[in-house]
Tab-separated table of N, CA and C in Angstrom:
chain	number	residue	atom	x	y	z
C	153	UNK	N	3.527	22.193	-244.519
C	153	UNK	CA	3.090	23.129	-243.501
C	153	UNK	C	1.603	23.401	-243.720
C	154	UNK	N	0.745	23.213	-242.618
C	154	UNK	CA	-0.472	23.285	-242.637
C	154	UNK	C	-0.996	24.842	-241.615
C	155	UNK	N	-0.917	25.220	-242.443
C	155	UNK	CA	-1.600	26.899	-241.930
C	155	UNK	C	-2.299	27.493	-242.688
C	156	UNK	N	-3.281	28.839	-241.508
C	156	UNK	CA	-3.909	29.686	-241.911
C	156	UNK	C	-3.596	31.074	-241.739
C	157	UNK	N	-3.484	31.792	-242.744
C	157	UNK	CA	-3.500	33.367	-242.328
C	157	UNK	C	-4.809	34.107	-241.952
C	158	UNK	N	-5.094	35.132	-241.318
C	158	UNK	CA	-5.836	35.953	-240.803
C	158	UNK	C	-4.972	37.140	-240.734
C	159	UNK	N	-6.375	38.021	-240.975
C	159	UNK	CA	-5.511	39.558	-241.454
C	159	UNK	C	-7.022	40.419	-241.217
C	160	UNK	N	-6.555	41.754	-240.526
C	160	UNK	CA	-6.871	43.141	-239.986
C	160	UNK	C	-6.667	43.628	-240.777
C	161	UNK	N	-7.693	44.445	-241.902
C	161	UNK	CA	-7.458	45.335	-242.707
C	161	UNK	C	-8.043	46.497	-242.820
C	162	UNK	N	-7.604	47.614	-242.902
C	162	UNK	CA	-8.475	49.013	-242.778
C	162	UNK	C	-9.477	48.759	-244.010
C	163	UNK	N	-10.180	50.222	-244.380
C	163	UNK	CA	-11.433	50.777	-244.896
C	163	UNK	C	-10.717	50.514	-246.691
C	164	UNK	N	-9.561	50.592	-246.483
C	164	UNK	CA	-9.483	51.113	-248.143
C	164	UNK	C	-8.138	49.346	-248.467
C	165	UNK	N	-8.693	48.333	-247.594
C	165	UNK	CA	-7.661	46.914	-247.604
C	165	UNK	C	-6.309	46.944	-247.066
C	166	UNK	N	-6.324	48.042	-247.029
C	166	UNK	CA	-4.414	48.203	-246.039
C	166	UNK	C	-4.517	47.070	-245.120
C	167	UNK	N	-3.407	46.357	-245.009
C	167	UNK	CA	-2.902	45.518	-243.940
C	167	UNK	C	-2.507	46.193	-242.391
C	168	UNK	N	-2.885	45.649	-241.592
C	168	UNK	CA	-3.085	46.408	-240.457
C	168	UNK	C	-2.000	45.351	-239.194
C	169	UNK	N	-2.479	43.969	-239.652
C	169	UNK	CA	-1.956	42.584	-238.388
C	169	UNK	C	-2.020	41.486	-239.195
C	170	UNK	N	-1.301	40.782	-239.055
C	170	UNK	CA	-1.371	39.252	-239.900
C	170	UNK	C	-1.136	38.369	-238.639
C	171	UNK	N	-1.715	37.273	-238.645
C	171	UNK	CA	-1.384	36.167	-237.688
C	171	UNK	C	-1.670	35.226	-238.376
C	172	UNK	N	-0.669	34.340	-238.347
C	172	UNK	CA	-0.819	32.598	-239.053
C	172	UNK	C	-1.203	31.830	-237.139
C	173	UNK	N	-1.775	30.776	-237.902
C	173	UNK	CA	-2.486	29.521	-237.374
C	173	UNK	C	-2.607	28.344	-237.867
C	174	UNK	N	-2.297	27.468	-236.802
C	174	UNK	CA	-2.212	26.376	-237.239
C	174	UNK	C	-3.598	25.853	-238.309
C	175	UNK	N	-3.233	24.963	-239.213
C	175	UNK	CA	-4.797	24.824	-239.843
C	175	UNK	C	-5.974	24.197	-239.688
C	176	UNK	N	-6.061	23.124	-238.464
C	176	UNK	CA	-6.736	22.978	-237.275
C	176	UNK	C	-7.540	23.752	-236.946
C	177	UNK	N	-6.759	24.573	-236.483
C	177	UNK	CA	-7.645	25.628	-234.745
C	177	UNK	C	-8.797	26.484	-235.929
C	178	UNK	N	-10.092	26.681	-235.575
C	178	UNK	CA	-10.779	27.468	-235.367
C	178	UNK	C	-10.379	28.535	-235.524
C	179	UNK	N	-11.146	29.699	-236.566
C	179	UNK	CA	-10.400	31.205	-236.459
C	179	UNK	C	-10.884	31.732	-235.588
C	180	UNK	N	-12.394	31.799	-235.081
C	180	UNK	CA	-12.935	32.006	-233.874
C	180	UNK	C	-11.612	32.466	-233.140
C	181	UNK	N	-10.468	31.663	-232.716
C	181	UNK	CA	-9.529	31.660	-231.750
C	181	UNK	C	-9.369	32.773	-231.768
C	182	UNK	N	-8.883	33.337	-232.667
C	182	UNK	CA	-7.810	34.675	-233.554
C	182	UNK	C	-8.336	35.795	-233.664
C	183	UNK	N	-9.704	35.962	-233.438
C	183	UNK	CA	-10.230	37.281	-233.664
C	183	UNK	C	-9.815	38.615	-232.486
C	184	UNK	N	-9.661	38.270	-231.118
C	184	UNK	CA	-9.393	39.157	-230.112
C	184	UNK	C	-7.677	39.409	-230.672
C	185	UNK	N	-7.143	38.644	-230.666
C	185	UNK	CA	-5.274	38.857	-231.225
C	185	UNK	C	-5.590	39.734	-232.486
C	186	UNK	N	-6.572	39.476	-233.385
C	186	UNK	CA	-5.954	40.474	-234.575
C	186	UNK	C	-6.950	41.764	-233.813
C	187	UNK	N	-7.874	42.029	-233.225
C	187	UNK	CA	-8.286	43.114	-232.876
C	187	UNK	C	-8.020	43.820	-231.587
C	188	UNK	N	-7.251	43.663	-231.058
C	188	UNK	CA	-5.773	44.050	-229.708
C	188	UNK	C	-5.213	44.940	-230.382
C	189	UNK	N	-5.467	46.066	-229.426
C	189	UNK	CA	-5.185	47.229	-229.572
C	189	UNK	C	-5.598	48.449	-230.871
C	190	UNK	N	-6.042	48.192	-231.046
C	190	UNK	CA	-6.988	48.713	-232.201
C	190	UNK	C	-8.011	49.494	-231.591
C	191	UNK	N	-8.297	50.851	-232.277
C	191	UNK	CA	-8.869	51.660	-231.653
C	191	UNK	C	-10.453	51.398	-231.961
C	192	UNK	N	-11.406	52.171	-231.250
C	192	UNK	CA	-12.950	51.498	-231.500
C	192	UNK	C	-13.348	51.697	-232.941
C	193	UNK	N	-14.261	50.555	-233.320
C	193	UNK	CA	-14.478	50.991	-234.695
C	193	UNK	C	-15.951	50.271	-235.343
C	194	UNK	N	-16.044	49.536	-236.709
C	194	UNK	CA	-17.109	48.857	-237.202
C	194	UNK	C	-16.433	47.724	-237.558
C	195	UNK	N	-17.008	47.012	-237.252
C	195	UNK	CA	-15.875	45.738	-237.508
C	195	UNK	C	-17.317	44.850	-238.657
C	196	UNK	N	-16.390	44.458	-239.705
C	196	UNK	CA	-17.253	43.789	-240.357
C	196	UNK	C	-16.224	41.924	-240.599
C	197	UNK	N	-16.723	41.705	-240.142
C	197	UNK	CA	-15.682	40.112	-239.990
C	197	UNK	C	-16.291	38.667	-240.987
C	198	UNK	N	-15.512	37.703	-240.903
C	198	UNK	CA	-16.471	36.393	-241.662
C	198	UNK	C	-17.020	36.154	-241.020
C	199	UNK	N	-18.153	35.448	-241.478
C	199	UNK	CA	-18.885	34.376	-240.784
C	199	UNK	C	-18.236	33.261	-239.379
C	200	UNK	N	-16.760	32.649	-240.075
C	200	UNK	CA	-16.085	32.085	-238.885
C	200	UNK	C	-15.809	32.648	-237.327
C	201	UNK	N	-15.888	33.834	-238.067
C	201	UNK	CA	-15.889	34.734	-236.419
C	201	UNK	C	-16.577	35.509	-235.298
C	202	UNK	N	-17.874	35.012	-235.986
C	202	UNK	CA	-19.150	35.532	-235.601
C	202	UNK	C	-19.252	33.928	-233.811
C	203	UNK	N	-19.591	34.847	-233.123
C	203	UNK	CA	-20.059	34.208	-231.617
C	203	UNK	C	-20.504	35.225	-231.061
C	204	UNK	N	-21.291	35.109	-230.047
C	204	UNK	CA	-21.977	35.895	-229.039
C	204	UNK	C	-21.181	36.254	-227.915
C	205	UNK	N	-20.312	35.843	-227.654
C	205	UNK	CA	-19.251	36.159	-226.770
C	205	UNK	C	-18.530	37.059	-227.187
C	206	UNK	N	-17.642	37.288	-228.909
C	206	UNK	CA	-16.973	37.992	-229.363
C	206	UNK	C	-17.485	39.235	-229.738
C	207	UNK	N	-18.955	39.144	-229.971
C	207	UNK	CA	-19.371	40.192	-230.342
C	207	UNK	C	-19.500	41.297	-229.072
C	208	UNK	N	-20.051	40.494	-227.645
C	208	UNK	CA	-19.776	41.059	-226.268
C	208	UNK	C	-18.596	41.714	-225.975
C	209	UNK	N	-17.440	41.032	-226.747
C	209	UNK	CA	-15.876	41.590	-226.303
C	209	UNK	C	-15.955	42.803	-226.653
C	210	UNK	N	-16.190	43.066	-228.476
C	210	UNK	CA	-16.029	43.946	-228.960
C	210	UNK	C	-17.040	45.246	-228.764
C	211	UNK	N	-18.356	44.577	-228.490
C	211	UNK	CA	-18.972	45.739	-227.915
C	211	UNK	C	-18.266	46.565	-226.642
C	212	UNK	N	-17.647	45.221	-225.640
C	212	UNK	CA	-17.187	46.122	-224.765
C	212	UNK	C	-16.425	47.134	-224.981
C	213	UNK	N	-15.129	47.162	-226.036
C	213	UNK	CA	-14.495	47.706	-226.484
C	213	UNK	C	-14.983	49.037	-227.420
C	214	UNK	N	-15.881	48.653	-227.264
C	214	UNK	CA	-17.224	50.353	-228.324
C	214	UNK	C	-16.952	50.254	-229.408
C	215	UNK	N	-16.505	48.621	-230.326
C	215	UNK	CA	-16.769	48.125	-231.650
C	215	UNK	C	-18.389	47.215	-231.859
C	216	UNK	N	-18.686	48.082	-232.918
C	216	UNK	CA	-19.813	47.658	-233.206
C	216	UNK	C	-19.735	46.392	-234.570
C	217	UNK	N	-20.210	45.387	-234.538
C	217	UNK	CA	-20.008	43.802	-235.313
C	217	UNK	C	-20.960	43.877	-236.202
C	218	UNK	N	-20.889	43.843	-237.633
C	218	UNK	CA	-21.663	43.957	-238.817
C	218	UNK	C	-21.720	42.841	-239.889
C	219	UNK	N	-21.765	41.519	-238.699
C	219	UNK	CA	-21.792	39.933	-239.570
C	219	UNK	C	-22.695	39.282	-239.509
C	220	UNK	N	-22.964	38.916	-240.657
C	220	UNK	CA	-25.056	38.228	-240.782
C	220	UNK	C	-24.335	36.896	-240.147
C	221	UNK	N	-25.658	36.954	-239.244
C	221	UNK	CA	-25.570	35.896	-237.987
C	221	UNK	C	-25.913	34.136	-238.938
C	222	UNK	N	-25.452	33.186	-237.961
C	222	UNK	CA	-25.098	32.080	-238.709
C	222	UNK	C	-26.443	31.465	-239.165
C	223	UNK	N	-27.237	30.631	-240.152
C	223	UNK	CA	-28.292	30.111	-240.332
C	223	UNK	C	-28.471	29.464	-239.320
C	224	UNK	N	-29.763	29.442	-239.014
C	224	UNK	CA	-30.324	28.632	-237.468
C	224	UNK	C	-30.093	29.571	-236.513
C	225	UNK	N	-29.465	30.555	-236.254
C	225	UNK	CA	-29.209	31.557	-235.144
C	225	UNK	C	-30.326	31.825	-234.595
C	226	UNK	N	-30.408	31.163	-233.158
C	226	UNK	CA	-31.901	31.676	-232.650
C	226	UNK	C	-31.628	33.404	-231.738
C	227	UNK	N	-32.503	34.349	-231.655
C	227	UNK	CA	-32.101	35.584	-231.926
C	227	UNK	C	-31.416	36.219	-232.099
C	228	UNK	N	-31.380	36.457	-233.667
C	228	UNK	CA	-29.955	36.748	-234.642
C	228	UNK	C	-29.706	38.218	-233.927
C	229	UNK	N	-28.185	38.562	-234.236
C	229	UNK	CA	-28.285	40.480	-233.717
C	229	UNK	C	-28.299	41.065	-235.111
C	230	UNK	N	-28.666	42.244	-234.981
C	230	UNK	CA	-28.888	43.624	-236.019
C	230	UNK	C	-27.478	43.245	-236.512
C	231	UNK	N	-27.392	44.174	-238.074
C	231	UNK	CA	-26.239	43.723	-238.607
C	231	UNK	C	-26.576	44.597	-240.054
C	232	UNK	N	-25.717	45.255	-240.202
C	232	UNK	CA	-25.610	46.570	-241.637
C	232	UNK	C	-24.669	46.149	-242.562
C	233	UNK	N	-25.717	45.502	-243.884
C	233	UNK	CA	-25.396	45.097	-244.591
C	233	UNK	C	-24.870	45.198	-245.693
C	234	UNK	N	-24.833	46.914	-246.062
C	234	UNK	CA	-23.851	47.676	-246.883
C	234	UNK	C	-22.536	47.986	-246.000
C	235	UNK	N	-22.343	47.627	-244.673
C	235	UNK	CA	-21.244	47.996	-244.377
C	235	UNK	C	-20.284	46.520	-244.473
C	236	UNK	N	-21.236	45.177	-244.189
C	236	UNK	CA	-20.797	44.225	-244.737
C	236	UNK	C	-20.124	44.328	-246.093
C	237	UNK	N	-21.257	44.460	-246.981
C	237	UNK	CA	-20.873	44.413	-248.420
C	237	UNK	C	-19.082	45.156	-248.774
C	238	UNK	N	-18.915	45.933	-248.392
C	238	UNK	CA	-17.488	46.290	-248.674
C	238	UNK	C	-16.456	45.568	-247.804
C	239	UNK	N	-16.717	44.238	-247.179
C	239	UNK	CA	-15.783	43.414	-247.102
C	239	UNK	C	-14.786	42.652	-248.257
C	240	UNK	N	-15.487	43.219	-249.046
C	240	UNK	CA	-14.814	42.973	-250.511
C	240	UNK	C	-13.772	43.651	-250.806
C	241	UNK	N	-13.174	44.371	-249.947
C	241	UNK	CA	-11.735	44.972	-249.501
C	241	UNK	C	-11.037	43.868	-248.943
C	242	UNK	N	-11.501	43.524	-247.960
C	242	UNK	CA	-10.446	42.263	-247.409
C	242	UNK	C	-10.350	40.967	-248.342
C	243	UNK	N	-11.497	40.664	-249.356
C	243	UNK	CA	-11.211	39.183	-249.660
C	243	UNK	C	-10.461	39.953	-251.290
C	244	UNK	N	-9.926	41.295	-251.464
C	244	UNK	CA	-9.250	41.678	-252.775
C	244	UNK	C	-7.704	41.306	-252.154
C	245	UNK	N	-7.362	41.498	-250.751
C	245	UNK	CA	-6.588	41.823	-250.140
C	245	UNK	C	-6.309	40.039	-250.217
C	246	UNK	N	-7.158	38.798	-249.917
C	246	UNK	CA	-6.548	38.046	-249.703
C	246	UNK	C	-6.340	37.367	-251.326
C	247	UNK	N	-6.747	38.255	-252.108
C	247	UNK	CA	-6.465	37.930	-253.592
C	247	UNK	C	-5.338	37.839	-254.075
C	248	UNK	N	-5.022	39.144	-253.524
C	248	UNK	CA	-3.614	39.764	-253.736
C	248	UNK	C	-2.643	38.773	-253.788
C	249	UNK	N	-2.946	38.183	-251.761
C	249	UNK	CA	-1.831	37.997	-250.982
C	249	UNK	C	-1.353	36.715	-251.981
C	250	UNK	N	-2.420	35.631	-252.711
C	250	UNK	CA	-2.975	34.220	-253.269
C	250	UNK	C	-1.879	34.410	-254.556
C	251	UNK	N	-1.730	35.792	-254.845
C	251	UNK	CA	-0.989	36.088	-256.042
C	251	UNK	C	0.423	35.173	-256.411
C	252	UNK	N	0.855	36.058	-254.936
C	252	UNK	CA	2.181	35.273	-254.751
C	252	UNK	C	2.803	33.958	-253.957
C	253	UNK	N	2.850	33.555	-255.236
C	253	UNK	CA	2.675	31.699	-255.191
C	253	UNK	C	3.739	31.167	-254.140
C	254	UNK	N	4.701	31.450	-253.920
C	254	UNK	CA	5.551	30.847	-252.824
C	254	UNK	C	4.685	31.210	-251.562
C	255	UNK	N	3.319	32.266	-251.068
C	255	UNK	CA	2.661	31.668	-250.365
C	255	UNK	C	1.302	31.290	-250.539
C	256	UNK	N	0.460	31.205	-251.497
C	256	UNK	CA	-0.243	30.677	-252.066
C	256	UNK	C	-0.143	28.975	-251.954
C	257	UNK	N	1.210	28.582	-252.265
C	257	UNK	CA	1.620	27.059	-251.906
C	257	UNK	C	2.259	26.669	-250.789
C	258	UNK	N	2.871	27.482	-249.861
C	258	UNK	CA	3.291	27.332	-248.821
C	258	UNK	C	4.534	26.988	-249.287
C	259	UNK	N	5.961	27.372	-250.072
C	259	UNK	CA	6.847	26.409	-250.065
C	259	UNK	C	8.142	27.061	-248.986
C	260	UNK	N	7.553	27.904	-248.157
C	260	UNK	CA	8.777	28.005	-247.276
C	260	UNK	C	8.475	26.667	-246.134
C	261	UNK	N	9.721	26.186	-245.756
C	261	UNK	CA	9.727	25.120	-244.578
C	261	UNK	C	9.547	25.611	-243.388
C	262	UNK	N	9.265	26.762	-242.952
C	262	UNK	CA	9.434	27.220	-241.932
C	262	UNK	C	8.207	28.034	-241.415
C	263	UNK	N	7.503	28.160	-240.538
C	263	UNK	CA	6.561	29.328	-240.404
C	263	UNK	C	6.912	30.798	-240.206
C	264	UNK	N	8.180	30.946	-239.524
C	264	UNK	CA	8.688	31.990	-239.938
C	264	UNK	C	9.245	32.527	-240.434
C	265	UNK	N	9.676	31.915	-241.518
C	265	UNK	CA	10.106	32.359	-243.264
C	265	UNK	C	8.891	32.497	-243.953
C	266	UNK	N	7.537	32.192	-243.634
C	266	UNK	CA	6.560	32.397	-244.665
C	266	UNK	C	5.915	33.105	-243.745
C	267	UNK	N	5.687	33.129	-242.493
C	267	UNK	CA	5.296	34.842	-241.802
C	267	UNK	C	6.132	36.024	-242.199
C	268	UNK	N	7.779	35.528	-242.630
C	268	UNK	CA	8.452	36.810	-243.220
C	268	UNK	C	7.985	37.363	-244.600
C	269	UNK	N	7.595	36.171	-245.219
C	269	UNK	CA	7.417	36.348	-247.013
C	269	UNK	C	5.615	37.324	-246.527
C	270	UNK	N	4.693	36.594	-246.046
C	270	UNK	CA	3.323	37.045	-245.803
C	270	UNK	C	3.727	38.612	-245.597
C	271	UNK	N	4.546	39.111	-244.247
C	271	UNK	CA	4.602	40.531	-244.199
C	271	UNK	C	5.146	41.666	-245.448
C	272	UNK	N	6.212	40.892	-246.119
C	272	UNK	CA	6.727	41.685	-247.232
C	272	UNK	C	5.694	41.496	-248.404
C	273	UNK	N	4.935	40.496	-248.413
C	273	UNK	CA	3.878	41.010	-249.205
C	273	UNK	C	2.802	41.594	-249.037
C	274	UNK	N	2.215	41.533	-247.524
C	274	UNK	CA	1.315	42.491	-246.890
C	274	UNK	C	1.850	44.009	-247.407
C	275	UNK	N	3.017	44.969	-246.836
C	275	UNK	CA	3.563	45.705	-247.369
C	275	UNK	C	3.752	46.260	-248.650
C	276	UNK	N	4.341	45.361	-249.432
C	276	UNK	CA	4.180	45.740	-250.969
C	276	UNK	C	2.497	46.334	-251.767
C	277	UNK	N	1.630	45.204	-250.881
C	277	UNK	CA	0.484	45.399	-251.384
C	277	UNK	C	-0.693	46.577	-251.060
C	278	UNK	N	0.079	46.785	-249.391
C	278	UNK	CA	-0.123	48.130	-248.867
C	278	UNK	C	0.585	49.092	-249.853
C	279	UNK	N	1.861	49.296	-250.193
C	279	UNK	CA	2.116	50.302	-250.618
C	279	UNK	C	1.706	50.670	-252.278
C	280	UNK	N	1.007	49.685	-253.003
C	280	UNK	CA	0.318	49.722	-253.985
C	280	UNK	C	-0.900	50.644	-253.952
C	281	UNK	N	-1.463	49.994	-252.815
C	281	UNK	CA	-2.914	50.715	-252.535
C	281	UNK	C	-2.544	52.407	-251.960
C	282	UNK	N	-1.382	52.462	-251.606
C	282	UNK	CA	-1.048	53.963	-251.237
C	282	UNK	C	-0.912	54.840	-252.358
C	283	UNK	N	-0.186	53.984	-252.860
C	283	UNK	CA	0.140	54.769	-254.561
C	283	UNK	C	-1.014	55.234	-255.445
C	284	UNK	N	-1.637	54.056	-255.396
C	284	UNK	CA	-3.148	54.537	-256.148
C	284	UNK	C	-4.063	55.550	-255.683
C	285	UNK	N	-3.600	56.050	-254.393
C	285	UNK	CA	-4.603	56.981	-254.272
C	285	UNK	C	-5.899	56.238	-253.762
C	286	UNK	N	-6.356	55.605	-253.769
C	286	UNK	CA	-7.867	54.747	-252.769
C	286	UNK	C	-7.957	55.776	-252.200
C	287	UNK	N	-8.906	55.774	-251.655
C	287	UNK	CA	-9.151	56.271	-249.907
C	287	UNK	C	-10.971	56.361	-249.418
C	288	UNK	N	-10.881	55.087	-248.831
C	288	UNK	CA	-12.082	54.645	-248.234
C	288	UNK	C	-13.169	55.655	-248.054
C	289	UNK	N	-14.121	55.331	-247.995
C	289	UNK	CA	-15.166	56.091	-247.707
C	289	UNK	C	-15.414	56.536	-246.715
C	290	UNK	N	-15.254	55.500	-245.260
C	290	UNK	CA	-15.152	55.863	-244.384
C	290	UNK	C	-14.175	54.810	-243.519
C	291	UNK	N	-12.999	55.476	-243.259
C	291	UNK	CA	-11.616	54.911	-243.284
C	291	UNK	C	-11.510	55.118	-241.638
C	292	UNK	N	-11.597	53.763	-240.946
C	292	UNK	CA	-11.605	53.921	-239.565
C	292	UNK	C	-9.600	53.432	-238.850
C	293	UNK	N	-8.986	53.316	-239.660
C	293	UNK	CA	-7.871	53.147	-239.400
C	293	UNK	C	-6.804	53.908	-240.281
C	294	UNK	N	-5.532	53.918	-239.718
C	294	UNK	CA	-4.608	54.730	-240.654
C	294	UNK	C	-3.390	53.482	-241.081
C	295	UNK	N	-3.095	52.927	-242.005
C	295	UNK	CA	-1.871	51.824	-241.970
C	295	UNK	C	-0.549	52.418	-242.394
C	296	UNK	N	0.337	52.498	-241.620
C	296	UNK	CA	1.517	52.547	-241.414
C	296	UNK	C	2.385	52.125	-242.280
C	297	UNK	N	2.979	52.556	-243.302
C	297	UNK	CA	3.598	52.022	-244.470
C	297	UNK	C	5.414	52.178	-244.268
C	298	UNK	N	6.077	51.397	-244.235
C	298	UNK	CA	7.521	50.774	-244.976
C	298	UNK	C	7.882	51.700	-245.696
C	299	UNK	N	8.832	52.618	-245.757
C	299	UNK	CA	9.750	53.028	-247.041
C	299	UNK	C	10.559	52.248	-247.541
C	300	UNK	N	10.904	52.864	-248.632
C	300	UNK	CA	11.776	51.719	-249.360
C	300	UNK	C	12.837	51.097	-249.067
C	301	UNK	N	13.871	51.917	-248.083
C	301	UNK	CA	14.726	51.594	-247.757
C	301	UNK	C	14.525	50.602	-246.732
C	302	UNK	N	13.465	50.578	-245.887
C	302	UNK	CA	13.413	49.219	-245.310
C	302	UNK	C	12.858	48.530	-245.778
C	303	UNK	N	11.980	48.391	-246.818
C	303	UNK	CA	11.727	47.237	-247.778
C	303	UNK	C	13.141	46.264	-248.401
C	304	UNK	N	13.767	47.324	-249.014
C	304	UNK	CA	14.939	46.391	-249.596
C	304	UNK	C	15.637	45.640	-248.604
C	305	UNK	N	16.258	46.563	-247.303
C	305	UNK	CA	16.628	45.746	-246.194
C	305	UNK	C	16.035	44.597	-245.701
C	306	UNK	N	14.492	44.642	-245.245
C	306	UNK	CA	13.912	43.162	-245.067
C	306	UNK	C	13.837	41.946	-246.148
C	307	UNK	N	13.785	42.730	-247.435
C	307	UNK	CA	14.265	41.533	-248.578
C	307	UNK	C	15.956	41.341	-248.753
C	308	UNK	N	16.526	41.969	-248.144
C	308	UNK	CA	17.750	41.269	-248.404
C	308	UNK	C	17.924	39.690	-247.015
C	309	UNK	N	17.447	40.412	-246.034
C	309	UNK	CA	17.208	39.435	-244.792
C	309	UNK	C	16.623	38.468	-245.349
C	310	UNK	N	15.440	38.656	-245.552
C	310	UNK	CA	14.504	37.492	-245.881
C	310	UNK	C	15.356	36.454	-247.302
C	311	UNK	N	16.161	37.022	-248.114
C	311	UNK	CA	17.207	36.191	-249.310
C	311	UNK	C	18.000	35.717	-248.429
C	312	UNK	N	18.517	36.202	-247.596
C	312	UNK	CA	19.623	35.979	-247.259
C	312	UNK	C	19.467	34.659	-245.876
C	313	UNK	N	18.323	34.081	-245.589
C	313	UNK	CA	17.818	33.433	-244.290
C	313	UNK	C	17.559	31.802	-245.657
């Protein structure tokens, strides 16, 4: 199985949206799907997702885009680079996710047995960061956390599939 994850994460790495993709396509594709419905905010994104079009979307939307524009960019846009710098929330987040090796290697056969495994570890790793107490500096989203009792329930599903 040849895929990519992409992931929406608040101020303090909470998981917010996960979408897999084929490993082909361009993430470019994926950026309006993970930022649908999401309220206005600062969006600090990779490099892959930086276009002049997307950044138009999101302005329309009264999100402001905080990604150093690509080398060669002929008139680059403004771009706040300490708000960049704490993108280092999302790539702890995809540290995390790298942890756990059944998806780290991909060995489910299925994409939606390893979109199931991706969410129960999105979750777990959310509810880590809840536990610890974090709390962003300036925290433009709230993530929605799983109790336990539906944790165990989706891992019995997910054993049991």
């Amino acid at each position: 199985m040849c895929s990519k994850l992409h992931a929406c994460a608040d101020g303090a790495g909470g998981i917010l949206r996960l979408i897999a993709s084929p490993g082909h396509h361009a993430d470019l594709r994926y950026a309006t799907a993970l930022a649908a419905g999401l309220p206005a905010c600062d969006a600090a994104l990779d490099r892959g997702y930086v276009s002049v079009a997307l950044r138009a979307a999101f302005a329309a939307k009264g999100c402001t885009v905080h990604t150093p524009p690509k080398r060669g960019m002929v008139d680059p846009p403004d771009w706040d680079p300490t708000l960049y710098a704490r993108r280092h929330h999302v790539e702890n987040l995809f540290s995390g996710l790298k942890d756990w090796v059944r998806l780290a290697l991909r060995r489910d056969k299925t994409r939606r047995s390893w979109m199931g495994f991706a969410h129960l570890a999105a979750t777990i790793i959310s509810l880590r960061i809840a536990a610890s107490g974090h709390k962003p500096r300036k925290a433009r989203f709230i993530t929605r956390l799983l109790p336990a009792v539906v944790l165990s329930a989706i891992y019995r599903r997910l054993a049991a599939s």
